[in-house]
Structure formats: C-alpha cells, structure tokens
Amino acid sequence: MILQLVQTYSAVSARYQVVSKDEVLYTGEYMPMQREIVLSKGNFPLYRLRQNPFQALKFSRQNPRSVRSMELCDCDGGRIGEIYLHREKGWHKPCWFQLERDNHIYRIYEVGLGKDGIKCPVYSQATQIGLLEKGPKVIDNLDVYRISVQKSEDAIVCILFGLYYDFVRFGNRGELCSKKVETRYIYTLNKEIRGMYDPTFSLKCSDEA
C-alpha cells in the first residue's frame, strides 16, 4: 500500500491530507489554541496528538532519555500512548523515535541520505512494517511524504508518526510565504542507523489497498 501525506496549508496552524490514488483517506490539522494535531476520517476525529508541557516534563523525568514527547490520544482525548525521541546515553550513541500505542512499541529511525532525501523505516520489534520518505526540496513550507506499508492496518501508525515528525522536525509555524523554495540535505553518519534502512522495502509494498 502506497500513500502520500501531503501538507496543504502552513502558517500558524497546519493542514494535511492522506491520499491514495487521488482519493483523500484522512485529514490532519494542527490547532494551536488546543495545542494538538487531530487525525480525522471524513468529519470524525480518530486520534489526537497533544502537546502537554506538564505531562512532557513528568515523562522526561521518568524517562530522562526521551525528548520532544507528545501524547497520543483517542478521539475522545483519552491517553493511549506517546511519541517521543529516544536518546541513548553518550553523544556517539544512536537515537530513534518511539511510538507507543495501546501497549505496543514501534521504533522509527531517521536516515538522512543527502540528495536522496530522508528515509524513516518503521519497526515493530525486529520487523519493518513501514517506510516514510521525504525529498530534500520543499515549496512554500508544504512538506510531502511517501508512506509504504505491506499491510493496510499498519498505515495508521505511519500516518500518526508522519504528522508528529513533520510537526517537530519541519514545522514552520507562524511563517507566511509565497513562491519559497527550500532545499535541505540531511546526512546520517551512524552506520547502525543507516543499516536500518532497506532500499528494497518500498518495492515489496503493493499499490493496492
């Protein structure tokens, strides 16, 4: 299954569409007053990614190797998990993003390949279940991600991570622009992290839902 996570608006707030074969499957919106990102299907909210500075402080104290945390909540706002960046102790140690949902843990690795863009493989234990890809060129702060999954039920995990990732890594909140073109090359030097990217994974993902 191949999807695109497309940012359609970027200013103080942000809006997104998840598209498959020109069909909009989901929408996402960052609402600054509520300090949350809402993922919806049609007019019905499914999940909320919430900035809670007090919970984040508590969480970072309990887990001192975690930063940039956001609560993952259900449609009613009940907390069901967390997304954060996990850092190992030591400057040379690898780091990864971790998504916890309903007591299941996913690890996502950021692999920067320069002109070939960013690859973010998504793992459940030792098995890769998805891949998020982003090119180096962005127009008017509107980021576009390609999502590949072998099983359609794994798509929602990658979509939730994609919304979080764009918010914490490439959010341009408050910036209004027109005809802006930005090219950014990101390189990952850590061999262990680079080794988590399988360039054949997306070829194994059918374009059929």
mmCIF file of C-alpha atoms in Angstrom:
data_model
loop_
_atom_site.group_PDB
_atom_site.id
_atom_site.type_symbol
_atom_site.label_atom_id
_atom_site.label_comp_id
_atom_site.label_asym_id
_atom_site.label_seq_id
_atom_site.Cartn_x
_atom_site.Cartn_y
_atom_site.Cartn_z
ATOM 1 C CA MET A 1 0.000 0.000 0.000
ATOM 2 C CA ILE A 2 1.419 3.364 -1.073
ATOM 3 C CA LEU A 3 0.118 6.607 0.425
ATOM 4 C CA GLN A 4 1.063 10.259 0.372
ATOM 5 C CA LEU A 5 0.926 12.531 3.390
ATOM 6 C CA VAL A 6 0.581 15.995 1.874
ATOM 7 C CA GLN A 7 0.710 19.258 3.786
ATOM 8 C CA THR A 8 -1.833 21.610 2.211
ATOM 9 C CA TYR A 9 -1.520 24.659 4.484
ATOM 10 C CA SER A 10 1.258 26.088 6.631
ATOM 11 C CA ALA A 11 1.017 29.200 8.810
ATOM 12 C CA VAL A 12 0.142 29.431 12.495
ATOM 13 C CA SER A 13 -1.902 26.278 12.005
ATOM 14 C CA ALA A 14 -1.249 23.448 9.545
ATOM 15 C CA ARG A 15 -3.423 21.109 7.495
ATOM 16 C CA TYR A 16 -2.715 17.757 5.851
ATOM 17 C CA GLN A 17 -4.294 15.168 3.579
ATOM 18 C CA VAL A 18 -3.528 11.465 3.338
ATOM 19 C CA VAL A 19 -4.051 10.479 -0.286
ATOM 20 C CA SER A 20 -4.182 7.171 -2.151
ATOM 21 C CA LYS A 21 -4.739 7.228 -5.924
ATOM 22 C CA ASP A 22 -6.165 10.783 -5.788
ATOM 23 C CA GLU A 23 -8.617 9.769 -3.042
ATOM 24 C CA VAL A 24 -8.392 11.585 0.294
ATOM 25 C CA LEU A 25 -8.498 8.909 3.000
ATOM 26 C CA TYR A 26 -7.732 11.023 6.071
ATOM 27 C CA THR A 27 -7.161 14.638 7.000
ATOM 28 C CA GLY A 28 -4.981 16.136 9.701
ATOM 29 C CA GLU A 29 -4.943 19.552 11.298
ATOM 30 C CA TYR A 30 -2.735 21.260 13.852
ATOM 31 C CA MET A 31 -4.815 23.566 16.050
ATOM 32 C CA PRO A 32 -2.563 25.941 18.000
ATOM 33 C CA MET A 33 -5.199 27.030 20.517
ATOM 34 C CA GLN A 34 -5.776 23.417 21.564
ATOM 35 C CA ARG A 35 -2.078 22.578 21.144
ATOM 36 C CA GLU A 36 -2.941 19.366 19.321
ATOM 37 C CA ILE A 37 -2.968 17.631 15.943
ATOM 38 C CA VAL A 38 -6.226 15.877 15.032
ATOM 39 C CA LEU A 39 -6.331 12.988 12.548
ATOM 40 C CA SER A 40 -9.809 12.543 11.087
ATOM 41 C CA LYS A 41 -11.642 10.367 8.598
ATOM 42 C CA GLY A 42 -14.336 12.444 6.977
ATOM 43 C CA ASN A 43 -15.774 14.624 9.740
ATOM 44 C CA PHE A 44 -14.957 12.147 12.504
ATOM 45 C CA PRO A 45 -11.813 12.547 14.646
ATOM 46 C CA LEU A 46 -9.854 9.330 15.130
ATOM 47 C CA TYR A 47 -6.732 10.332 17.070
ATOM 48 C CA ARG A 48 -5.238 13.373 18.734
ATOM 49 C CA LEU A 49 -1.559 14.202 19.170
ATOM 50 C CA ARG A 50 -1.422 16.564 22.092
ATOM 51 C CA GLN A 51 1.231 18.905 23.417
ATOM 52 C CA ASN A 52 1.065 18.708 27.187
ATOM 53 C CA PRO A 53 4.076 20.531 28.683
ATOM 54 C CA PHE A 54 3.352 19.302 32.211
ATOM 55 C CA GLN A 55 2.965 15.695 31.111
ATOM 56 C CA ALA A 56 6.064 16.027 28.906
ATOM 57 C CA LEU A 57 8.088 17.307 31.879
ATOM 58 C CA LYS A 58 6.851 14.451 34.063
ATOM 59 C CA PHE A 59 7.514 11.957 31.271
ATOM 60 C CA SER A 60 11.055 13.284 30.673
ATOM 61 C CA ARG A 61 11.833 12.968 34.375
ATOM 62 C CA GLN A 62 10.629 9.377 34.406
ATOM 63 C CA ASN A 63 12.419 8.703 31.118
ATOM 64 C CA PRO A 64 15.410 11.073 31.013
ATOM 65 C CA ARG A 65 16.446 9.802 27.604
ATOM 66 C CA SER A 66 13.242 10.990 25.931
ATOM 67 C CA VAL A 67 12.599 14.422 24.408
ATOM 68 C CA ARG A 68 10.020 16.093 22.150
ATOM 69 C CA SER A 69 7.213 13.990 23.559
ATOM 70 C CA MET A 70 3.562 14.282 22.513
ATOM 71 C CA GLU A 71 0.632 12.400 23.987
ATOM 72 C CA LEU A 72 -1.262 10.064 21.672
ATOM 73 C CA CYS A 73 -4.972 10.169 22.489
ATOM 74 C CA ASP A 74 -8.139 8.563 21.142
ATOM 75 C CA CYS A 75 -10.974 10.542 19.577
ATOM 76 C CA ASP A 76 -12.354 11.482 22.998
ATOM 77 C CA GLY A 77 -8.995 12.696 24.306
ATOM 78 C CA GLY A 78 -8.171 9.623 26.392
ATOM 79 C CA ARG A 79 -4.452 8.952 26.521
ATOM 80 C CA ILE A 80 -3.465 5.719 24.752
ATOM 81 C CA GLY A 81 0.221 6.278 24.146
ATOM 82 C CA GLU A 82 3.122 8.607 23.470
ATOM 83 C CA ILE A 83 5.504 9.601 20.688
ATOM 84 C CA TYR A 84 8.970 10.874 21.520
ATOM 85 C CA LEU A 85 12.612 10.959 20.507
ATOM 86 C CA HIS A 86 14.695 8.456 22.475
ATOM 87 C CA ARG A 87 18.350 9.274 23.026
ATOM 88 C CA GLU A 88 20.864 6.761 24.288
ATOM 89 C CA LYS A 89 23.369 7.994 26.872
ATOM 90 C CA GLY A 90 26.546 9.229 25.173
ATOM 91 C CA TRP A 91 26.965 11.649 22.266
ATOM 92 C CA HIS A 92 28.025 8.880 19.869
ATOM 93 C CA LYS A 93 25.090 6.610 20.703
ATOM 94 C CA PRO A 94 22.210 6.193 18.220
ATOM 95 C CA CYS A 95 18.802 7.752 18.785
ATOM 96 C CA TRP A 96 15.396 6.923 17.363
ATOM 97 C CA PHE A 97 11.769 7.947 17.578
ATOM 98 C CA GLN A 98 9.483 5.731 19.611
ATOM 99 C CA LEU A 99 5.715 5.452 19.197
ATOM 100 C CA GLU A 100 3.792 3.705 21.970
ATOM 101 C CA ARG A 101 0.179 2.859 21.182
ATOM 102 C CA ASP A 102 -2.077 0.571 23.222
ATOM 103 C CA ASN A 103 0.963 -1.027 24.908
ATOM 104 C CA HIS A 104 2.636 -1.730 21.569
ATOM 105 C CA ILE A 105 6.015 -0.142 20.860
ATOM 106 C CA TYR A 106 7.269 0.961 17.444
ATOM 107 C CA ARG A 107 10.730 2.312 16.660
ATOM 108 C CA ILE A 108 11.307 4.750 13.818
ATOM 109 C CA TYR A 109 14.790 5.618 12.585
ATOM 110 C CA GLU A 110 15.680 8.830 10.741
ATOM 111 C CA VAL A 111 18.130 8.105 7.922
ATOM 112 C CA GLY A 112 19.397 11.140 6.022
ATOM 113 C CA LEU A 113 20.763 10.320 2.563
ATOM 114 C CA GLY A 114 21.547 13.788 1.259
ATOM 115 C CA LYS A 115 20.192 14.306 -2.256
ATOM 116 C CA ASP A 116 18.171 11.087 -1.925
ATOM 117 C CA GLY A 117 16.179 12.634 0.918
ATOM 118 C CA ILE A 118 15.173 11.255 4.299
ATOM 119 C CA LYS A 119 14.077 7.679 4.891
ATOM 120 C CA CYS A 120 12.273 6.743 8.119
ATOM 121 C CA PRO A 121 11.820 2.970 8.445
ATOM 122 C CA VAL A 122 9.185 1.927 10.998
ATOM 123 C CA TYR A 123 9.833 -1.217 13.032
ATOM 124 C CA SER A 124 7.694 -3.392 15.247
ATOM 125 C CA GLN A 125 10.250 -5.355 17.257
ATOM 126 C CA ALA A 126 12.695 -6.676 14.632
ATOM 127 C CA THR A 127 10.280 -6.458 11.694
ATOM 128 C CA GLN A 128 9.975 -3.457 9.411
ATOM 129 C CA ILE A 129 6.298 -2.609 8.857
ATOM 130 C CA GLY A 130 6.509 0.713 7.076
ATOM 131 C CA LEU A 131 8.622 3.412 5.471
ATOM 132 C CA LEU A 132 8.209 7.185 5.458
ATOM 133 C CA GLU A 133 10.161 9.096 2.781
ATOM 134 C CA LYS A 134 10.713 12.824 2.276
ATOM 135 C CA GLY A 135 12.526 14.558 -0.550
ATOM 136 C CA PRO A 136 15.039 17.401 0.024
ATOM 137 C CA LYS A 137 13.037 20.049 -1.878
ATOM 138 C CA VAL A 138 10.074 21.855 -0.290
ATOM 139 C CA ILE A 139 7.902 24.579 -1.845
ATOM 140 C CA ASP A 140 6.137 27.160 0.363
ATOM 141 C CA ASN A 141 6.776 25.093 3.517
ATOM 142 C CA LEU A 142 4.381 22.396 2.269
ATOM 143 C CA ASP A 143 6.051 19.082 3.021
ATOM 144 C CA VAL A 144 5.170 15.868 1.195
ATOM 145 C CA TYR A 145 5.832 12.341 2.469
ATOM 146 C CA ARG A 146 5.546 8.980 0.757
ATOM 147 C CA ILE A 147 4.331 6.161 3.003
ATOM 148 C CA SER A 148 4.844 2.494 2.104
ATOM 149 C CA VAL A 149 3.307 -0.378 4.086
ATOM 150 C CA GLN A 150 2.875 -4.036 3.298
ATOM 151 C CA LYS A 151 -0.273 -4.351 5.419
ATOM 152 C CA SER A 152 -3.001 -1.711 5.328
ATOM 153 C CA GLU A 153 -3.548 -1.991 9.094
ATOM 154 C CA ASP A 154 -0.028 -0.652 9.649
ATOM 155 C CA ALA A 155 -0.733 2.557 7.722
ATOM 156 C CA ILE A 156 -2.266 4.419 10.670
ATOM 157 C CA VAL A 157 0.922 4.054 12.728
ATOM 158 C CA CYS A 158 2.978 5.567 9.901
ATOM 159 C CA ILE A 159 0.460 8.367 9.377
ATOM 160 C CA LEU A 160 0.463 9.294 13.068
ATOM 161 C CA PHE A 161 4.249 9.308 13.090
ATOM 162 C CA GLY A 162 4.327 11.385 9.891
ATOM 163 C CA LEU A 163 2.143 14.079 11.456
ATOM 164 C CA TYR A 164 4.272 14.118 14.589
ATOM 165 C CA TYR A 165 7.542 14.085 12.616
ATOM 166 C CA ASP A 166 6.555 16.989 10.404
ATOM 167 C CA PHE A 167 5.481 18.981 13.449
ATOM 168 C CA VAL A 168 8.669 18.511 15.473
ATOM 169 C CA ARG A 169 11.215 18.458 12.633
ATOM 170 C CA PHE A 170 9.866 20.652 9.846
ATOM 171 C CA GLY A 171 7.164 22.846 11.357
ATOM 172 C CA ASN A 172 7.321 26.434 10.095
ATOM 173 C CA ARG A 173 4.623 27.734 12.405
ATOM 174 C CA GLY A 174 3.874 31.427 12.049
ATOM 175 C CA GLU A 175 5.758 31.853 8.768
ATOM 176 C CA LEU A 176 3.782 33.053 5.760
ATOM 177 C CA CYS A 177 5.459 32.652 2.382
ATOM 178 C CA SER A 178 4.843 32.615 -1.353
ATOM 179 C CA LYS A 179 6.999 31.035 -4.039
ATOM 180 C CA LYS A 180 9.556 29.961 -1.453
ATOM 181 C CA VAL A 181 11.747 27.035 -2.480
ATOM 182 C CA GLU A 182 13.980 25.379 0.089
ATOM 183 C CA THR A 183 16.392 22.517 -0.453
ATOM 184 C CA ARG A 184 17.851 20.819 2.598
ATOM 185 C CA TYR A 185 20.287 17.917 2.607
ATOM 186 C CA ILE A 186 20.444 15.830 5.759
ATOM 187 C CA TYR A 187 23.084 13.166 6.286
ATOM 188 C CA THR A 188 23.172 10.322 8.783
ATOM 189 C CA LEU A 189 26.679 9.143 9.566
ATOM 190 C CA ASN A 190 25.905 6.489 12.188
ATOM 191 C CA LYS A 191 26.325 3.120 10.462
ATOM 192 C CA GLU A 192 23.921 1.355 12.813
ATOM 193 C CA ILE A 193 21.113 3.790 11.983
ATOM 194 C CA ARG A 194 21.903 3.789 8.248
ATOM 195 C CA GLY A 195 21.739 -0.005 8.334
ATOM 196 C CA MET A 196 18.087 0.110 9.437
ATOM 197 C CA TYR A 197 17.065 1.416 6.003
ATOM 198 C CA ASP A 198 16.206 -1.280 3.469
ATOM 199 C CA PRO A 199 16.089 0.292 -0.019
ATOM 200 C CA THR A 200 14.045 -2.661 -1.313
ATOM 201 C CA PHE A 201 11.242 -2.330 1.223
ATOM 202 C CA SER A 202 9.032 0.029 -0.802
ATOM 203 C CA LEU A 203 9.327 -2.332 -3.792
ATOM 204 C CA LYS A 204 7.686 -5.038 -1.684
ATOM 205 C CA CYS A 205 4.662 -2.842 -0.932
ATOM 206 C CA SER A 206 1.752 -3.296 -3.301
ATOM 207 C CA ASP A 207 -0.011 -0.190 -4.562
ATOM 208 C CA GLU A 208 -3.262 -1.972 -3.863
ATOM 209 C CA ALA A 209 -5.066 -1.209 -0.591
#
